[in-house]
Structure formats: C-alpha cells, structure tokens
XYZ file of C-alpha atoms in Angstrom:
609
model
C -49.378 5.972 -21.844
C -52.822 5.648 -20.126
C -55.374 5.500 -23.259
C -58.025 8.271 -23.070
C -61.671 8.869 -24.493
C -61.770 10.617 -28.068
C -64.605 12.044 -29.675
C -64.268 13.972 -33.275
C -64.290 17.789 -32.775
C -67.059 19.704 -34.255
C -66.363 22.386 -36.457
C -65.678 25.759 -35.289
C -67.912 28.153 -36.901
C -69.197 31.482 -35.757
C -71.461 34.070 -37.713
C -69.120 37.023 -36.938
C -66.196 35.507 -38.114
C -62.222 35.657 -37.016
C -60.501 38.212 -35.552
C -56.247 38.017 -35.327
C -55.951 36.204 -37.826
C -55.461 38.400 -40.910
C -58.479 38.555 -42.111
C -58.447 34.826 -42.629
C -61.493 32.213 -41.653
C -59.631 29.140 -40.344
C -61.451 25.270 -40.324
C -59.980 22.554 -38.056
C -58.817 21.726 -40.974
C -55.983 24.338 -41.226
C -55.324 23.569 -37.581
C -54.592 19.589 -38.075
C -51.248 18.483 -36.155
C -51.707 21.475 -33.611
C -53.134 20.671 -30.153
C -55.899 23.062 -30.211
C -57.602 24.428 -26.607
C -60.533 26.022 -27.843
C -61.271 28.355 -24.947
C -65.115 29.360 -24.527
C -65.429 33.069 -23.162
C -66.938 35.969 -22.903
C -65.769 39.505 -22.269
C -68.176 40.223 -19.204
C -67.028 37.374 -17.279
C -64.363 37.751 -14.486
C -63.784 33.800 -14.415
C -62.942 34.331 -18.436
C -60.549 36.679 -17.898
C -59.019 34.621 -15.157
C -58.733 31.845 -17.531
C -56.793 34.189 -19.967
C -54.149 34.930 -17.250
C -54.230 31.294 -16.637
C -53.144 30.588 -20.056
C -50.364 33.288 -21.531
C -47.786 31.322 -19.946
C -48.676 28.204 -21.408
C -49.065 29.875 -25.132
C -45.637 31.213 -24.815
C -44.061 28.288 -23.459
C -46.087 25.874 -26.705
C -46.409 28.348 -28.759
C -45.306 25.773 -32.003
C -47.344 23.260 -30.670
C -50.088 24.859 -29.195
C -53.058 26.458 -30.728
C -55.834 28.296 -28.411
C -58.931 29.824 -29.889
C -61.056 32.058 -28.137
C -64.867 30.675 -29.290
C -66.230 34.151 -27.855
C -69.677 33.249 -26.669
C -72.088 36.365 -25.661
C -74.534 35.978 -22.379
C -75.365 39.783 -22.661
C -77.122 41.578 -26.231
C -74.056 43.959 -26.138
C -71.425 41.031 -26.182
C -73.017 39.902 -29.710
C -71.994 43.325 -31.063
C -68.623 42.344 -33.525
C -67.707 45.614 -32.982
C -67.563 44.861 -28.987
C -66.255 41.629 -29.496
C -63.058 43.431 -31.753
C -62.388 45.787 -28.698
C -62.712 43.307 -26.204
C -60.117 41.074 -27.628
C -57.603 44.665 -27.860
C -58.357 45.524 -24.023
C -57.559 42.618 -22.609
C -54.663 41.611 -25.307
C -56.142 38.524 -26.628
C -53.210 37.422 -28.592
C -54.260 34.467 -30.109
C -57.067 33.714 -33.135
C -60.756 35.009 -31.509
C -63.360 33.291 -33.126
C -67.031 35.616 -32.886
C -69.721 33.584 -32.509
C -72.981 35.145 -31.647
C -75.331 33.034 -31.966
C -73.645 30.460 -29.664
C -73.412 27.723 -32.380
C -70.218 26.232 -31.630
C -70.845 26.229 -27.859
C -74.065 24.236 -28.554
C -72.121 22.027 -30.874
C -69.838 21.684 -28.086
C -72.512 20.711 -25.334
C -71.157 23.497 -23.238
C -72.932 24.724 -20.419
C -70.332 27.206 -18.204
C -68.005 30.121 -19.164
C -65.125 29.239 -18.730
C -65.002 26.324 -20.618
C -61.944 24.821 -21.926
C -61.625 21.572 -24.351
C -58.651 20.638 -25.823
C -58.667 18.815 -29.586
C -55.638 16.465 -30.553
C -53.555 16.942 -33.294
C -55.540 14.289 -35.256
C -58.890 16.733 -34.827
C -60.219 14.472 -31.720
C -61.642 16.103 -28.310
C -59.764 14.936 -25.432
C -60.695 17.329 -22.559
C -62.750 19.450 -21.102
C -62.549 21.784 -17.849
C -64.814 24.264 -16.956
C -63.831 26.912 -14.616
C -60.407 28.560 -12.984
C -57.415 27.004 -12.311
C -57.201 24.374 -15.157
C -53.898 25.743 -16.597
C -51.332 22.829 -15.131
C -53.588 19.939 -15.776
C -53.737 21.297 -19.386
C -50.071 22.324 -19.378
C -49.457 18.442 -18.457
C -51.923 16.960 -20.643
C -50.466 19.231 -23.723
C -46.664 17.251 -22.920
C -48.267 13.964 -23.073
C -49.983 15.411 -26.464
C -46.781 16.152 -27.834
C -44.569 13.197 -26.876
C -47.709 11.075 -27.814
C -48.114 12.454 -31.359
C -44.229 13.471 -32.071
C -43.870 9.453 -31.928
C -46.773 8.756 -34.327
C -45.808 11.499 -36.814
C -49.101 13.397 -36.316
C -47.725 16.624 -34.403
C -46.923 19.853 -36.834
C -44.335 22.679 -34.994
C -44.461 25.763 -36.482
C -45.591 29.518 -36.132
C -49.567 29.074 -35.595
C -52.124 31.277 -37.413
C -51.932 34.426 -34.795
C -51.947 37.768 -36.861
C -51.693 40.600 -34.041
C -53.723 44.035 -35.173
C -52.631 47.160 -35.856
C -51.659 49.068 -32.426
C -54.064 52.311 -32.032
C -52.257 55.328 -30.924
C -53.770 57.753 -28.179
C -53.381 59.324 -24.711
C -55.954 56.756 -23.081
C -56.760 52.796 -23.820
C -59.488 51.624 -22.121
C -59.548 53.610 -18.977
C -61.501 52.530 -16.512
C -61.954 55.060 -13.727
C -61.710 58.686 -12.800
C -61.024 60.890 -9.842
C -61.305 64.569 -9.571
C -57.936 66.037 -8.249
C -58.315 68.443 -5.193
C -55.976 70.477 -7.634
C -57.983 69.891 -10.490
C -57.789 68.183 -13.712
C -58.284 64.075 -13.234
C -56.341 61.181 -12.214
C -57.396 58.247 -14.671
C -57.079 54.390 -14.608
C -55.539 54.014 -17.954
C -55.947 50.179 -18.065
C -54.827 49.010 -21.500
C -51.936 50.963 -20.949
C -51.135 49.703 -17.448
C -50.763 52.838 -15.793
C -52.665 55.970 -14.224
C -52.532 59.361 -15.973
C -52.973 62.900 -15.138
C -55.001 64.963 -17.363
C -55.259 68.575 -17.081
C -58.642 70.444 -16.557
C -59.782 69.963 -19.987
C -59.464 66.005 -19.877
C -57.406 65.660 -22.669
C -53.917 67.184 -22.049
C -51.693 64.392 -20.618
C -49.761 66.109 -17.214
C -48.023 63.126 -16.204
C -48.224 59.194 -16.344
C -47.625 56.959 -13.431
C -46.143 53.920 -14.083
C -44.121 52.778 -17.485
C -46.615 51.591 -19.473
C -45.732 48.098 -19.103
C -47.707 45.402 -17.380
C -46.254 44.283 -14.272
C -46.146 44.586 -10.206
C -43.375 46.973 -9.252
C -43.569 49.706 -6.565
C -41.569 52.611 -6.821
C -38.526 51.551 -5.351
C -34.458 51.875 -6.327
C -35.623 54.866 -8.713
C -37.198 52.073 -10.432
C -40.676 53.203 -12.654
C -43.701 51.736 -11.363
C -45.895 49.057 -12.851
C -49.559 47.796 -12.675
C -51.723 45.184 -14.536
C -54.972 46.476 -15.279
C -55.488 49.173 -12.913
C -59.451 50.122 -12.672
C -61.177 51.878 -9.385
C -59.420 54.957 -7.935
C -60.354 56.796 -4.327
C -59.130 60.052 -2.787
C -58.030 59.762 0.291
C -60.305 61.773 2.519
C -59.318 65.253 3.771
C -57.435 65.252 6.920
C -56.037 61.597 6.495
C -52.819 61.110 7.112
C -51.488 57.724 5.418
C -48.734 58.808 3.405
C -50.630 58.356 -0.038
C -53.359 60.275 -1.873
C -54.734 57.799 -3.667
C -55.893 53.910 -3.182
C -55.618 52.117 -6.791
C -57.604 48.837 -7.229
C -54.734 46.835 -9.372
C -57.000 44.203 -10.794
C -54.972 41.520 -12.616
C -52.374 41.962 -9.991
C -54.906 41.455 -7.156
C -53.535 44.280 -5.319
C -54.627 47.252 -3.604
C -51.647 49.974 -4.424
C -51.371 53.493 -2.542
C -50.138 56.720 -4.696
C -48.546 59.649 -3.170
C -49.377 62.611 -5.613
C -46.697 65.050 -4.765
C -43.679 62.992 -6.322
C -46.029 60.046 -8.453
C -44.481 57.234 -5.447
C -46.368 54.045 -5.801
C -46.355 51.659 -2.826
C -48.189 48.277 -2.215
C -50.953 48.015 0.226
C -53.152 44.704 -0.005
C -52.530 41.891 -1.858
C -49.574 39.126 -2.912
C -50.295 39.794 -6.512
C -51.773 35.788 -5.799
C -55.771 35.475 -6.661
C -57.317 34.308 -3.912
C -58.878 30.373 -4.188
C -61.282 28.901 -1.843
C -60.086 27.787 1.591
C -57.249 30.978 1.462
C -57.413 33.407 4.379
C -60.277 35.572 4.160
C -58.993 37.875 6.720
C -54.941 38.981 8.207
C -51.996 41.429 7.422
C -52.789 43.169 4.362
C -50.248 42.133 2.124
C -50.029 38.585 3.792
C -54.065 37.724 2.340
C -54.656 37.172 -1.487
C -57.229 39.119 -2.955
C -59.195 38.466 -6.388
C -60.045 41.023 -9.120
C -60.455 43.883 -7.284
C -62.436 46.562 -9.738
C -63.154 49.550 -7.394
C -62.721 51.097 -3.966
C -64.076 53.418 -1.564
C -63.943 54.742 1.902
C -66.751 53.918 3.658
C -67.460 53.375 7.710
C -63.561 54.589 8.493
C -62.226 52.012 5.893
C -61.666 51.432 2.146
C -64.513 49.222 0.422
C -63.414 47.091 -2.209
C -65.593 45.566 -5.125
C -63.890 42.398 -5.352
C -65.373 41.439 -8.757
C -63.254 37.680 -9.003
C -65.224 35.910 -6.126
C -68.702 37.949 -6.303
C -67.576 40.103 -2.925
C -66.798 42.977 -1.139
C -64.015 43.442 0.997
C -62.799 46.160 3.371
C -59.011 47.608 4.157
C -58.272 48.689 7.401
C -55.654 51.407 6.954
C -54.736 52.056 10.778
C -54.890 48.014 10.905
C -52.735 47.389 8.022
C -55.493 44.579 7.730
C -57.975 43.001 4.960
C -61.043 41.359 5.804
C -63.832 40.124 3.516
C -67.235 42.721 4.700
C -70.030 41.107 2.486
C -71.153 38.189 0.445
C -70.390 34.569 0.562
C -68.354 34.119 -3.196
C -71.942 32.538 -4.095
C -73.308 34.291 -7.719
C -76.482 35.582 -7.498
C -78.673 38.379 -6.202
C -79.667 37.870 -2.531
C -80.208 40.682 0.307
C -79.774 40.512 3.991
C -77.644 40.629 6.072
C -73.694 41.072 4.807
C -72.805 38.174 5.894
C -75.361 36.150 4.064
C -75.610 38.344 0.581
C -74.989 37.297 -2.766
C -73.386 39.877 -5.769
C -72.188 39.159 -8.855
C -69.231 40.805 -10.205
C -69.536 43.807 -8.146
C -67.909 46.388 -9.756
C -68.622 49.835 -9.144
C -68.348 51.929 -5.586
C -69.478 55.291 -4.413
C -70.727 56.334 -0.802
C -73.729 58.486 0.099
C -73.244 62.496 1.245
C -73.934 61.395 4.490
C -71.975 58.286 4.802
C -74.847 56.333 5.331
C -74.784 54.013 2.020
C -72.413 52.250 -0.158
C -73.944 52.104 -3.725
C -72.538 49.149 -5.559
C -73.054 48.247 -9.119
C -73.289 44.970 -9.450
C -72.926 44.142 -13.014
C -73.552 40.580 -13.792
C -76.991 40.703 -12.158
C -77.485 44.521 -13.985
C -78.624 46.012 -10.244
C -77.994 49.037 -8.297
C -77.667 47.513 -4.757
C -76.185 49.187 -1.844
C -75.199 48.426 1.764
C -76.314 50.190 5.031
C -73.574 51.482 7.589
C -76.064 51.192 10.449
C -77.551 47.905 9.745
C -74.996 46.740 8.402
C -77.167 44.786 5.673
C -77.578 44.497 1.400
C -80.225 46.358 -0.323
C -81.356 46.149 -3.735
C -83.119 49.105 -5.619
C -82.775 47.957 -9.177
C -82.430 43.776 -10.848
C -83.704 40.727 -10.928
C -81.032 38.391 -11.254
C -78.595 36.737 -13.424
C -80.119 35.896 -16.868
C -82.504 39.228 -17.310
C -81.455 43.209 -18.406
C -82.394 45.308 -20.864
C -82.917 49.613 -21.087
C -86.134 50.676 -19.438
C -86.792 53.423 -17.542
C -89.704 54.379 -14.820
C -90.210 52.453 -11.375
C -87.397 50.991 -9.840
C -89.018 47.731 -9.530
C -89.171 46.963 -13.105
C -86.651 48.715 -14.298
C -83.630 47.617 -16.394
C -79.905 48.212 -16.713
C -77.468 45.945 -18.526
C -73.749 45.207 -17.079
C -73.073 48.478 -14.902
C -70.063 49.315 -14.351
C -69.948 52.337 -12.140
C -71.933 54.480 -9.780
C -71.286 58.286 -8.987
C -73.536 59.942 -6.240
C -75.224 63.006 -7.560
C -75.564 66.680 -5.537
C -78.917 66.127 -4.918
C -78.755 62.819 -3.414
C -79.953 60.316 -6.488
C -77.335 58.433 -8.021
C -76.195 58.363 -11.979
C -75.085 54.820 -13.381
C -73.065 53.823 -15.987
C -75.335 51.516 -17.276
C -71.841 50.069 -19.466
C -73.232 47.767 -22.181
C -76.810 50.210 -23.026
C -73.886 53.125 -23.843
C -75.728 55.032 -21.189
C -75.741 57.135 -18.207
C -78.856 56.448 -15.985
C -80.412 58.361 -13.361
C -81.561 56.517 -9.837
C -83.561 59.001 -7.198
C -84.137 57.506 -4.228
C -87.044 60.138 -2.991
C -88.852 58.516 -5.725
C -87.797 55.256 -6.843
C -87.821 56.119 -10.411
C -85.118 55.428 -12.899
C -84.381 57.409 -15.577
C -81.594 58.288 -19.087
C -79.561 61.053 -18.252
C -77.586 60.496 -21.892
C -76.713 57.720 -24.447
C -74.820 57.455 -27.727
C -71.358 56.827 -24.929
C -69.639 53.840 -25.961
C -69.203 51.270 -22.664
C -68.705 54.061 -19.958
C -67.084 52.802 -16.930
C -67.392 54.971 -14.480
C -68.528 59.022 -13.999
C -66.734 61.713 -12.086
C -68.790 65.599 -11.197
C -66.766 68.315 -12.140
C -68.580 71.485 -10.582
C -72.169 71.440 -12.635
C -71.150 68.442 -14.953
C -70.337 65.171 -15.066
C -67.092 63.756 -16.958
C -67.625 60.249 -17.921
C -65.245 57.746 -19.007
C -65.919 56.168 -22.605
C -63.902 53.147 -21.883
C -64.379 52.200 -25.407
C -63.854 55.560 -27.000
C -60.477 55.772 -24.974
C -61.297 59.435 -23.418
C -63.358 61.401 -20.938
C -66.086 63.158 -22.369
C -67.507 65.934 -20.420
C -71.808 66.188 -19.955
C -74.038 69.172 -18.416
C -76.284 67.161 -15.817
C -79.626 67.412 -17.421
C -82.566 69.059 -16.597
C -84.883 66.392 -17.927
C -84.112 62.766 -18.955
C -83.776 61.548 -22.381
C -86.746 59.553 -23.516
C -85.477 55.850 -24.448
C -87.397 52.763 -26.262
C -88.177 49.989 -23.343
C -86.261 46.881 -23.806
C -86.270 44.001 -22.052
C -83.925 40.792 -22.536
C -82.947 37.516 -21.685
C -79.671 35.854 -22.334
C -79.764 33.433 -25.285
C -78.252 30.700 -23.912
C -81.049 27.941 -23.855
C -82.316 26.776 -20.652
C -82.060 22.887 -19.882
C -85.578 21.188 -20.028
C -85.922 18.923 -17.304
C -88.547 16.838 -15.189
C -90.218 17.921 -11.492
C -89.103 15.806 -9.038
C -86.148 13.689 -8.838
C -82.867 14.946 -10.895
C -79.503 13.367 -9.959
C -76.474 16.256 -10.312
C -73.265 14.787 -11.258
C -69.770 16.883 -11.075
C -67.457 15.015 -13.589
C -64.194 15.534 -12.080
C -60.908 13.097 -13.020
C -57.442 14.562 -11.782
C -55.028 15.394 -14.148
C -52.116 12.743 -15.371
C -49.751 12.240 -12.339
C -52.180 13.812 -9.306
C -54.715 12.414 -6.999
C -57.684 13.338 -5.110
C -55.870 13.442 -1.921
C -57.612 12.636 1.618
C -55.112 12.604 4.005
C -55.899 15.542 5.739
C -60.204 15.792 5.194
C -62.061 15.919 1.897
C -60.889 17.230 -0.921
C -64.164 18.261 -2.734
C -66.857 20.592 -2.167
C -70.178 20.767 -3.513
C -72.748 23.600 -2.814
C -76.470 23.949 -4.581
C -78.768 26.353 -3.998
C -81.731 27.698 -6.488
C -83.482 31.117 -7.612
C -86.072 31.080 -6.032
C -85.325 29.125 -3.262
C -88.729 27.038 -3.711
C -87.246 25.411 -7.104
C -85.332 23.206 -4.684
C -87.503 20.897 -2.138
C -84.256 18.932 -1.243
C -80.815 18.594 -1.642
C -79.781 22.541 -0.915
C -76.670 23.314 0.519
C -73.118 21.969 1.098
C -71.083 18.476 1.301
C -67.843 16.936 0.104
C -69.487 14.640 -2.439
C -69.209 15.469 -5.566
C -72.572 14.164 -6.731
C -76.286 14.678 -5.093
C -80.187 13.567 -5.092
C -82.077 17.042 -5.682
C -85.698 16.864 -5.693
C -87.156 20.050 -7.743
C -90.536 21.694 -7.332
C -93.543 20.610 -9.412
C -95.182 24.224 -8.605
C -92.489 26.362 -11.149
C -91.968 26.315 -14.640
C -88.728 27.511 -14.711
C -85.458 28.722 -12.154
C -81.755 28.339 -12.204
C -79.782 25.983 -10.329
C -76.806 27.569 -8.532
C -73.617 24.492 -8.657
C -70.117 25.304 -7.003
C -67.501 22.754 -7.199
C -64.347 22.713 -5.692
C -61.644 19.946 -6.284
C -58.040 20.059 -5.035
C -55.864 17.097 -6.583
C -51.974 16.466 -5.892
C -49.262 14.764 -6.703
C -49.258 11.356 -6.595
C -45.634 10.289 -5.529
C -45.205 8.469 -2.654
C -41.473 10.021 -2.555
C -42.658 13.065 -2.687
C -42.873 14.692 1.333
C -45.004 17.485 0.748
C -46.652 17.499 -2.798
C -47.596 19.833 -4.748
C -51.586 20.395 -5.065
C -53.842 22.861 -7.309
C -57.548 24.021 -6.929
C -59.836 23.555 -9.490
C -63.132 25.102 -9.083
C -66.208 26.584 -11.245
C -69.605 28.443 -10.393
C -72.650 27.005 -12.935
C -75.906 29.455 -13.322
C -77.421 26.713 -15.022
C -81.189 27.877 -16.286
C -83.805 24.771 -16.103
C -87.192 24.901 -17.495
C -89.524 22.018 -15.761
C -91.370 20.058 -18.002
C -92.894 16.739 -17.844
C -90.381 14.036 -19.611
C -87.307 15.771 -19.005
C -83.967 15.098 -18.368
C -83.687 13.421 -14.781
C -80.207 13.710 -14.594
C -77.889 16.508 -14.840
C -74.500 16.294 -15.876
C -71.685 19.232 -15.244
C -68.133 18.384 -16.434
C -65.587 20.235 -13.962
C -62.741 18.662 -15.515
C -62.286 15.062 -17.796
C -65.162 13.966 -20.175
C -68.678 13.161 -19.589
C-alpha cells in the first residue's frame, strides 16, 4: 500500500458546542479507531449541501467504520446564531454529530480556505486528506477501504455504532416550507420541503386540504396508482391563464434536480426537466428536457413565453421551453460573483428567488449569496442590479438603493403598485424595493428566515420557513424604522504582496485513477478578480492547473475568483472504457495587499498541500 503524508489532527472545538449527539461534547479522543471526515459547511451554501448528498450513501454503507462531523462554519452573522445552526441541521436531515463553531476556530486550525471542505483523520487521529469542493465522494469512498483494510491489519480500526444521537422529531402540518402560490380557487399550494411534498392549505393557511406526494424523499411521478415523491421541493409557478400544458403547476424539485409539472384537478405529478443527475461542467447546457441535467433548481417563473429557473447549484438561470419540450441555460456563466451585462456574460450567486414585473418587462431575482435584488430585462435582454455589492458584504439598512443592505434573500414577490417586497431571509425581514424611487425600505421583522411571500387580496402571506407556517401581514402604510447594520463575513482575508503571486491548485487523483489525456486536457483553471483592476495579468482560462498572476499595487484589498476542474479515471489498461469522475470547486478567496506578503498562494482541490 502506497505510503501517504500524515499530519496530527487538531482538535475539534467549537464555542456553540454539539448538536446529535445527546447532549454530549465529543474530543478526537472519543473518536480514536474511527476514520473521521470532518466535513466543513455551512447552511447557506449550495456546494455544502451538495456535499451532504454526496455523502449519505457513503455513511450508510461505513456506518461502523466511518465517522463524519459537520464542523459548521458561518460566512453570514445569521449562520453564527446556535439556534439557526440547530434548525439547519433538522431541514436538511443532518444525521450525523454537527459540531457549531462560530467563531471559525477549527477551520482556522484546519488551514481551510473553501466551503466545502472535506479532510479525512485516520483511525490513529492523523490527517490524511483533504478535498475541497463537489464531487469528492468516490475518491473518499476509496480512500476510506484502504483505511480500513490498512488499520483492520494493524489492530487500530474500532467497528461499532458511532456517537450519532438523532433529535426528537417535531410534529406539525409544515417543515420548512419553502414557497407559496395563491390558488385561482383560493387557499395556497405550499412547498413543504422537510416533508418532501406540496400541500394544500385552505384560505386561512393553516387547515391542511390535501398533500401531494407521500412524505417520503424520493423521485417518483404519479404513475401505476403509485404516490408521488420529491426531494426538497422549493419554487412553485401557476401556469398562466389560458395555457394549455396539461399541468397547473411547475415545481422546482431541488435535490432531485428536476423541474416536475402538477395537474391540480386529481394531485397527478409528472416529470418535466431534469434526470434527477446534477449537472457538472462540460454536461449539455442545452437539449430535450428530460435528456439535460440540471443543478439545484430553487425557483421558477414564466417569463418571455417560457419558465425561468433560478438554478441556485451552478450560480445560473435557466429557461424551459414548454412548446419545445427543451432546456437551455438563459443567463450567467456558473462563475460566483456579482457582474451585470449582458446575459450571456453575468455573474449570480445562488440565485434563488423569481417573480416577473406586471408588465412582463422584468424578472426580479434574488440573488442570495451576494444579498442583491438584481433583475433581467426582456427587451435587452441584459442583468441589472438595484441592490449589493458582492460576495463578502450584507447587513440591514434601509434608504438609497445604492447603499443599501440585505442579507441572504431568498424570495421576491412583485407588489400592486409596482415596487417589489423581499424576503430579506437571514435579517427575519420583509423589505420594501420601489423602483420610482430607488429607496429601500422594512415592511416587517420579528419573521423567522422567510422564504418567499405570496399577496392575498390587500395582504401579503409570507412563509416563516423556520417557524414551519404562513403567517399572514396587512401591507403597510409606512415602513418600520430599523437600526443600520452593516457586515462583513468573518472569515479573515489572506495578506499578501503586490505584484507577483504564484496560484497553485493541489490536485492528486484518487488511489487507482489517473489524470487522463487521451482525448484533450483534463483540467481547467479560470481566475478572475473583484474589481477587475486587482488582476494586471494572469485573468482568464487554461488547462494548467497552476498560474503567474501579477496583482495591482494601486488596491488594498479584492477577492480572487479560482475555479478548478479535474476529471481523473481509472487507471486499467484492461479496462475499454473507464470509468471517470469530476472534481471541481469555486474559491472567493479575500486578499488584503500588503507589502511582505505571501507570494504564493496555495488552494488544495484534492490531496495535501
């Protein structure tokens, strides 16, 4: 067996303790003989909750050999709130120990610079690994079997139950819904996400008419009388008056990276988009709807004669052509940032939240990594951006747009008289953007992570994601006066030196695979900067997986945008057509320039620096 680098794992310590683990604080320690994959996260992340997918297979399949610890580790103020932290790990059933850890001390212990980040820990307490990023889960599944034949032999490997304690289940009508619709009937159709399924609520938003879908997570459509079953289900849109298509409503199916139609007369659920595959880079971007992987898909709307969708898992938005039976991307370039222009050329983050204009004219999006209101134009066919900054800064304050602040929005509802209301998800707010005026403003606070806002004649029912119900507002007349705050995530920005800086991608292919050539590089490196003018050279794309940058000696500070893409495969000369797997990872990495610093930057995509 090949030997590999070791390096003693740091403790794992966290100021806002454990959760599922019965109320006990556990030390490496009580963990010796396990093969621990400590997995850095945190809840607003798409990539994180990727990487959670990634892994349930492998914790069932170890599960008396394998350990995995969430380290959560907040980027936004909210996401250091225990409280948050406990829900988050219920919503997106988190069934392994959690470890809160606020003030990011274990990730600094760590060295680690991306969420995702994985590192695995031997049995004897030694780091092994690390992969930052998506699609890790087979290189770690491999590396885990060598772990355990390796340390079976020497005596050093425990099996056993590990120290999981699941919670108590809470009952109720709604867990974590997501989104809303207003049925031409009345009453609501909601996205009731933690329970997999959509539900009917009468008039009053509380009395359950009907649920769609058993409750369990899966990808089933409603056929051989069998019930229906989605994975996460968030964004909901009517199907426009006069339309034809068979359903009534367009679901966004998120974990099952689907697009599913509902026919509201008899509950029928049918596919429309999507394999129930995420979608990697170099998969189609365009093709037969159900033929074209899609990734995360959070909400949808019709707009410009087809359905929008805020496809939050590669930072884009893509459109379904009903009459087509086709799926094409319609904006963005899976780069994370904040950039306008033209679609083709704009950057979101996490887009997450659709609704369309009175007059058809506008798409508002919330994007909520970059906290902005942005929205496209049908006739120019171009990105706009009324309120944000960028990545790293957020905060609650109110007045012109161009300063103002919103912190991980979720959703967007278009208002009667034109201006838009937000649900500004991690300030427990609704805000208020008019576009006559370019003023922002509180419309109400004290809601716990709304996700999304519906109008029911002269109020607005907004969905307390975190409260589990609707809760029903009068619009009003003035706004609610709130405290200015501005932040800027924690994480510490890396000091280094104008000029020269040498970016490294650390990259080794798992046991057994190979970088493989054959058939054109197998690597991809892209680097850009915000602003632009951080970077003098050594912007854009190539297949090598390291790069001269030369950085401005005019700013003090920026953030370097990295992509890397790797595809290894199996390294058997028997084998005809081996199998290969995509590993890839987006770094906002936040540099401050200072005179003696670091002239080389180091970002581990998978291996050990």
């Amino acid at each position: 067996m090949a030997s590999r680098a070791r390096v003693r794992a740091p403790e794992l310590i966290g100021a806002g303790g454990w959760l599922n683990t019965g109320g006990k604080d556990l030390t490496l320690a009580d963990l010796r003989g396990k093969i621990v994959i400590a997995d850095f996260w945190t809840f607003c992340c798409i990539n994180c909750l990727h990487v959670l997918d990634e892994l349930r297979a492998l914790e069932e399949k170890h599960r008396d050999t394998v350990v995995i610890v969430g380290v959560h580790s907040p980027k936004f103020v909210h996401e250091a709130d225990h409280q948050a932290v406990v829900d988050a790990v219920a919503r997106y059933e988190v069934e392994h120990p959690v470890l809160d850890d606020p003030e990011l001390a274990t990730w600094k212990q760590y060295a680690v610079r991306a969420w995702p980040t994985l590192v695995v820990i031997d049995p004897e307490g030694y780091v092994v690994a690390q992969h930052a990023g998506e699609g890790h889960a087979h290189a770690i599944e491999r590396l885990v079997e060598e772990l355990e034949a390796e340390h079976a032999a020497k005596g050093t490997l425990r099996r056993g139950d590990g120290p999981y304690v699941p919670p108590e289940p809470v009952a109720g009508a709604l867990k974590f819904p997501g989104k809303a619709v207003r049925l031409p009937g009345g009453g609501f159709l909601v996205a009731d996400s933690g329970h997999h399924s959509l539900v009917e609520l009468a008039e009053d938003g509380e009395s359950v008419v009907r649920r769609i879908g058993d409750g369990e997570r899966g990808f089933l459509d409603s056929t051989d009388g069998a019930a229906p079953r989605f994975s996460e289900p968030q964004g909901l849109a009517l199907v426009p008056q006069g339309l034809d298509l068979g359903y009534d409503v367009v679901v966004a199916d998120t974990v099952n990276h689907a697009l599913r139609g509902v026919r509201l007369a008899d509950g029928t659920v049918t596919t429309l988009a999507g394999t129930g595959k995420q979608w990697w880079q170099g998969s189609p971007t365009e093709g037969p709807a159900r033929e074209v992987d899609l990734s995360s898909p959070w909400d949808v709307a019709f707009f410009d004669g087809r359905v929008w969708i805020a496809m939050a898992g590669v930072h884009q938005l893509w459109a379904y052509d009903p009459a087509g039976d086709a799926v094409a991307v319609a904006a963005g370039t899976t780069n994370e940032g904040l950039v306008d222009g033209p679609v083709a050329e704009a950057w979101f983050a996490q887009p997450s939240g659709l609704a369309v204009s009175a007059d058809g004219e506008r798409l508002w999006v919330a994007d909520s990594e970059t906290s902005a209101l942005r929205w496209v134009s049908r006739e120019t066919q171009s990105v706009h951006s009324a309120i944000g900054t960028g990545l790293f800064d957020f905060g609650h304050r109110d007045g012109a747009a161009e300063q103002a602040l919103l912190q991980h929005p979720l959703g967007v509802t278009v208002l009667p008289d034109g201006s838009v209301a937000i649900a500004d998800t991690y300030n427990h707010a609704l805000r208020r953007f008019d576009p006559a005026t370019n003023e922002v403003s509180t419309l109400a606070t004290d809601l716990r992570e709304p996700s999304g806002a519906v109008l029911a004649g002269e109020e607005i029912v907004v969905v307390e994601s975190a409260r589990h119900r609707l809760t029903r507002l009068r619009l009003p007349e003035e706004a609610v006066r709130v405290e200015s705050v501005a932040h800027r995530t924690q994480r510490a920005a890396t000091e280094v030196a104008p000029g020269a800086l040498r970016l490294e991608v650390v990259f080794t292919a798992p046991s057994g695979q190979k970088l493989d050539e054959r058939y054109g590089p197998s690597t991809r490196l892209l680097v850009s900067a915000t602003p632009p003018e951080l970077l003098v050279s050594g912007a854009g794309a190539d297949s090598a997986l390291s790069r001269e940058l030369v950085l401005s000696g005019e700013l003090t500070e920026g953030v370097l945008h990295v992509s890397a893409m790797a595809a290894s495969c199996d390294d058997d000369p028997a084998i005809e057509y081996p199998a290969c797997h995509v590993h890839q990872q987006d770094w906002g990495v936040p540099v401050k320039l200072v005179a003696g610093g670091a002239s080389r930057l180091p970002l581990v995509l998978a291996g050990m620096e």
